[in-house]
Amino acid sequence: MRPDLTIAEARTKICDLGRLFWQLGWASGTGGGISIRVGSTILMAPSGVEKENLRPHDIYELDGAGHVTRAPDGGQRLTACAPLFMAAYRQRQAGAVLHSHSLDVVLASMLVPPGQPLQLTRLEMLKGLEGVGYFDLHQIPVIDNTALELELKDRMEAAIDAWPRANAVIVRNHGVYVWGRDVAHAKTQAECLDWLCRATVRMHAAGLSNLTHDQSVPDLAARVGA
Ligand SMILES: [Zn+2]
């Protein structure tokens, strides 16, 4: 199948998303990451640079095995996210993988007990996630953070295998890796997940439950005494 973007277009798209993510607070302080696959070529933004100031010639190209095939010549470093991005490409055949340092995701990760996933149900934005419905109990794995980003690789690979229905892995106190079949899909998945985490955190802070007055399922209404 012909890729929906050329490599040149994907380079520009990564720069556009860098600006957008910076504005959203997902990539401030050089954090976060963006990667797009075009056919068998994988493009990644460099590490430690201002994501809002990326230029198309700053972007790395890698092959399907994760080896750099084309590097920018400005002394940049390949993103430390590379092994994490490659996990989603290898294990899920992703078309794009995004890494956000969204504060709402970070706060939501603090509400999840060790070893458990983030559990979401009965929020309309769940329908924006791949294969998820309003009434589903959707689980997104949460792994503990490490001192270095690349040390997350084994945990991320294990979480991707253990939660085959999730297309994201949350890193506690850090952010999220989220992917989709192409870059537009990955972006919408990241947006929905961010909204769901924001809702979770605000509901918790306000002592609200989305189940209290939801009588759309009889057994649920009985269980919560509605
Ligand atoms: Zn990070």
GROMACS .gro file of C-alpha atoms in nm, residues 13-205:
model
  193
   13LYS     CA    1   0.457   1.692   0.980
   14ILE     CA    2   0.692   1.609   1.269
   15CYS     CA    3   0.789   1.977   1.291
   16ASP     CA    4   0.422   2.084   1.284
   17LEU     CA    5   0.336   1.837   1.560
   18GLY     CA    6   0.637   1.954   1.763
   19ARG     CA    7   0.493   2.307   1.767
   20LEU     CA    8   0.145   2.181   1.849
   21PHE     CA    9   0.265   1.954   2.130
   22TRP     CA   10   0.474   2.234   2.275
   23GLN     CA   11   0.167   2.460   2.278
   24LEU     CA   12  -0.031   2.186   2.453
   25GLY     CA   13   0.241   2.148   2.717
   26TRP     CA   14   0.314   1.794   2.598
   27ALA     CA   15   0.669   1.870   2.482
   28SER     CA   16   0.796   2.162   2.689
   29GLY     CA   17   1.157   2.176   2.804
   30THR     CA   18   1.271   1.958   2.509
   31GLY     CA   19   1.055   1.671   2.639
   32GLY     CA   20   0.829   1.438   2.446
   33GLY     CA   21   0.888   1.281   2.107
   34ILE     CA   22   0.737   1.227   1.765
   35SER     CA   23   0.793   0.947   1.516
   36ILE     CA   24   0.627   0.858   1.184
   37ARG     CA   25   0.675   0.552   0.961
   38VAL     CA   26   0.669   0.599   0.586
   39GLY     CA   27   0.676   0.256   0.426
   40SER     CA   28   0.986   0.088   0.567
   41THR     CA   29   1.147   0.420   0.672
   42ILE     CA   30   1.098   0.545   1.026
   43LEU     CA   31   1.144   0.914   1.102
   44MET     CA   32   1.218   1.049   1.450
   45ALA     CA   33   1.274   1.392   1.597
   46PRO     CA   34   1.615   1.435   1.766
   47SER     CA   35   1.675   1.438   2.142
   48GLY     CA   36   1.722   1.736   2.367
   49VAL     CA   37   1.606   2.002   2.123
   50GLU     CA   38   1.324   2.253   2.145
   51LYS     CA   39   1.036   2.065   1.985
   52GLU     CA   40   0.867   2.392   1.888
   53ASN     CA   41   1.170   2.490   1.679
   54LEU     CA   42   1.228   2.167   1.487
   55ARG     CA   43   1.313   2.199   1.119
   56PRO     CA   44   1.264   1.928   0.855
   57HIS     CA   45   1.638   1.868   0.815
   58ASP     CA   46   1.673   1.797   1.191
   59ILE     CA   47   1.482   1.468   1.155
   60TYR     CA   48   1.650   1.125   1.168
   61GLU     CA   49   1.569   0.835   0.938
   62LEU     CA   50   1.593   0.474   1.058
   63ASP     CA   51   1.530   0.137   0.899
   64GLY     CA   52   1.285  -0.123   1.026
   65ALA     CA   53   1.550  -0.270   1.256
   66GLY     CA   54   1.600   0.065   1.428
   67HIS     CA   55   1.936   0.149   1.269
   68VAL     CA   56   1.997   0.510   1.170
   69THR     CA   57   2.016   0.541   0.791
   70ARG     CA   58   2.025   0.919   0.768
   71ALA     CA   59   2.126   1.162   1.041
   72PRO     CA   60   2.108   1.541   1.049
   73ASP     CA   61   2.449   1.708   1.031
   74GLY     CA   62   2.402   1.962   1.308
   75GLY     CA   63   2.541   1.755   1.596
   76GLN     CA   64   2.198   1.639   1.714
   77ARG     CA   65   2.147   1.315   1.905
   78LEU     CA   66   1.894   1.047   1.820
   79THR     CA   67   1.604   1.060   2.061
   80ALA     CA   68   1.634   0.843   2.372
   81CYS     CA   69   1.275   0.741   2.291
   82ALA     CA   70   1.398   0.542   1.988
   83PRO     CA   71   1.387   0.193   2.150
   84LEU     CA   72   1.041   0.269   2.289
   85PHE     CA   73   0.911   0.389   1.952
   86MET     CA   74   1.059   0.078   1.788
   87ALA     CA   75   0.869  -0.145   2.032
   88ALA     CA   76   0.536  -0.010   1.904
   89TYR     CA   77   0.650  -0.037   1.542
   90ARG     CA   78   0.769  -0.398   1.586
   91GLN     CA   79   0.500  -0.533   1.815
   92ARG     CA   80   0.197  -0.342   1.678
   93GLN     CA   81   0.292  -0.244   1.323
   94ALA     CA   82   0.223   0.119   1.419
   95GLY     CA   83   0.226   0.391   1.153
   96ALA     CA   84   0.324   0.662   1.402
   97VAL     CA   85   0.424   0.674   1.769
   98LEU     CA   86   0.400   0.981   1.989
   99HIS     CA   87   0.546   1.049   2.332
  100SER     CA   88   0.384   1.316   2.546
  101HIS     CA   89   0.477   1.461   2.885
  102SER     CA   90   0.117   1.570   2.938
  103LEU     CA   91   0.066   1.684   3.297
  104ASP     CA   92  -0.283   1.532   3.301
  105VAL     CA   93  -0.145   1.189   3.210
  106VAL     CA   94   0.128   1.226   3.473
  107LEU     CA   95  -0.128   1.315   3.742
  108ALA     CA   96  -0.360   1.031   3.635
  109SER     CA   97  -0.068   0.786   3.663
  110MET     CA   98  -0.035   0.877   4.032
  111LEU     CA   99  -0.390   0.751   4.097
  112VAL     CA  100  -0.310   0.399   3.974
  113PRO     CA  101  -0.184   0.144   4.232
  114PRO     CA  102   0.144  -0.037   4.153
  115GLY     CA  103   0.112  -0.320   3.903
  116GLN     CA  104  -0.237  -0.219   3.793
  117PRO     CA  105  -0.355  -0.053   3.471
  118LEU     CA  106  -0.546   0.273   3.441
  119GLN     CA  107  -0.911   0.166   3.411
  120LEU     CA  108  -1.158   0.378   3.220
  121THR     CA  109  -1.529   0.337   3.151
  122ARG     CA  110  -1.841   0.539   3.070
  123LEU     CA  111  -1.677   0.847   2.933
  124GLU     CA  112  -1.778   0.951   2.582
  125MET     CA  113  -1.422   1.012   2.467
  126LEU     CA  114  -1.348   0.639   2.510
  127LYS     CA  115  -1.520   0.597   2.173
  128GLY     CA  116  -1.232   0.786   2.013
  129LEU     CA  117  -0.988   0.513   2.119
  130GLU     CA  118  -0.927   0.226   1.878
  131GLY     CA  119  -1.180  -0.055   1.933
  132VAL     CA  120  -1.324   0.087   2.257
  133GLY     CA  121  -1.690   0.158   2.337
  134TYR     CA  122  -1.860   0.372   2.600
  135PHE     CA  123  -1.956   0.074   2.819
  136ASP     CA  124  -1.623  -0.107   2.794
  137LEU     CA  125  -1.386  -0.127   3.088
  138HIS     CA  126  -1.075  -0.016   2.904
  139GLN     CA  127  -0.735  -0.079   3.058
  140ILE     CA  128  -0.416   0.109   2.975
  141PRO     CA  129  -0.094  -0.029   3.125
  142VAL     CA  130   0.106   0.188   3.364
  143ILE     CA  131   0.476   0.110   3.401
  144ASP     CA  132   0.709   0.263   3.657
  145ASN     CA  133   0.960   0.522   3.542
  146THR     CA  134   1.337   0.470   3.519
  147ALA     CA  135   1.631   0.708   3.549
  148LEU     CA  136   1.697   0.693   3.174
  149GLU     CA  137   1.429   0.686   2.906
  150LEU     CA  138   1.589   0.399   2.716
  151GLU     CA  139   1.582   0.182   3.031
  152LEU     CA  140   1.203   0.170   2.992
  153LYS     CA  141   1.239  -0.060   2.690
  154ASP     CA  142   1.186  -0.400   2.862
  155ARG     CA  143   0.889  -0.275   3.067
  156MET     CA  144   0.731  -0.116   2.764
  157GLU     CA  145   0.769  -0.429   2.550
  158ALA     CA  146   0.620  -0.644   2.826
  159ALA     CA  147   0.327  -0.404   2.874
  160ILE     CA  148   0.251  -0.396   2.499
  161ASP     CA  149   0.235  -0.777   2.500
  162ALA     CA  150   0.030  -0.799   2.820
  163TRP     CA  151  -0.238  -0.546   2.713
  164PRO     CA  152  -0.308  -0.624   2.347
  165ARG     CA  153  -0.622  -0.407   2.339
  166ALA     CA  154  -0.440  -0.091   2.450
  167ASN     CA  155  -0.258   0.132   2.203
  168ALA     CA  156  -0.074   0.328   2.469
  169VAL     CA  157   0.161   0.269   2.760
  170ILE     CA  158   0.160   0.521   3.045
  171VAL     CA  159   0.487   0.580   3.229
  172ARG     CA  160   0.419   0.676   3.590
  173ASN     CA  161   0.519   1.031   3.685
  174HIS     CA  162   0.653   1.081   3.331
  175GLY     CA  163   0.407   1.068   3.040
  176VAL     CA  164   0.271   0.832   2.775
  177TYR     CA  165   0.368   0.650   2.458
  178VAL     CA  166   0.072   0.624   2.222
  179TRP     CA  167   0.049   0.498   1.866
  180GLY     CA  168  -0.187   0.461   1.572
  181ARG     CA  169  -0.212   0.320   1.221
  182ASP     CA  170  -0.094   0.655   1.081
  183VAL     CA  171   0.004   0.992   1.222
  184ALA     CA  172  -0.348   1.137   1.219
  185HIS     CA  173  -0.476   0.832   1.406
  186ALA     CA  174  -0.192   0.845   1.659
  187LYS     CA  175  -0.267   1.214   1.719
  188THR     CA  176  -0.636   1.152   1.787
  189GLN     CA  177  -0.550   0.863   2.019
  190ALA     CA  178  -0.316   1.093   2.213
  191GLU     CA  179  -0.586   1.363   2.231
  192CYS     CA  180  -0.855   1.122   2.356
  193LEU     CA  181  -0.622   0.972   2.613
  194ASP     CA  182  -0.523   1.316   2.735
  195TRP     CA  183  -0.892   1.415   2.771
  196LEU     CA  184  -0.970   1.092   2.958
  197CYS     CA  185  -0.678   1.144   3.197
  198ARG     CA  186  -0.781   1.507   3.254
  199ALA     CA  187  -1.136   1.393   3.332
  200THR     CA  188  -1.006   1.122   3.568
  201VAL     CA  189  -0.789   1.366   3.761
  202ARG     CA  190  -1.061   1.633   3.785
  203MET     CA  191  -1.325   1.380   3.892
  204HIS     CA  192  -1.091   1.253   4.163
  205ALA     CA  193  -1.006   1.603   4.285
   0.00000   0.00000   0.00000
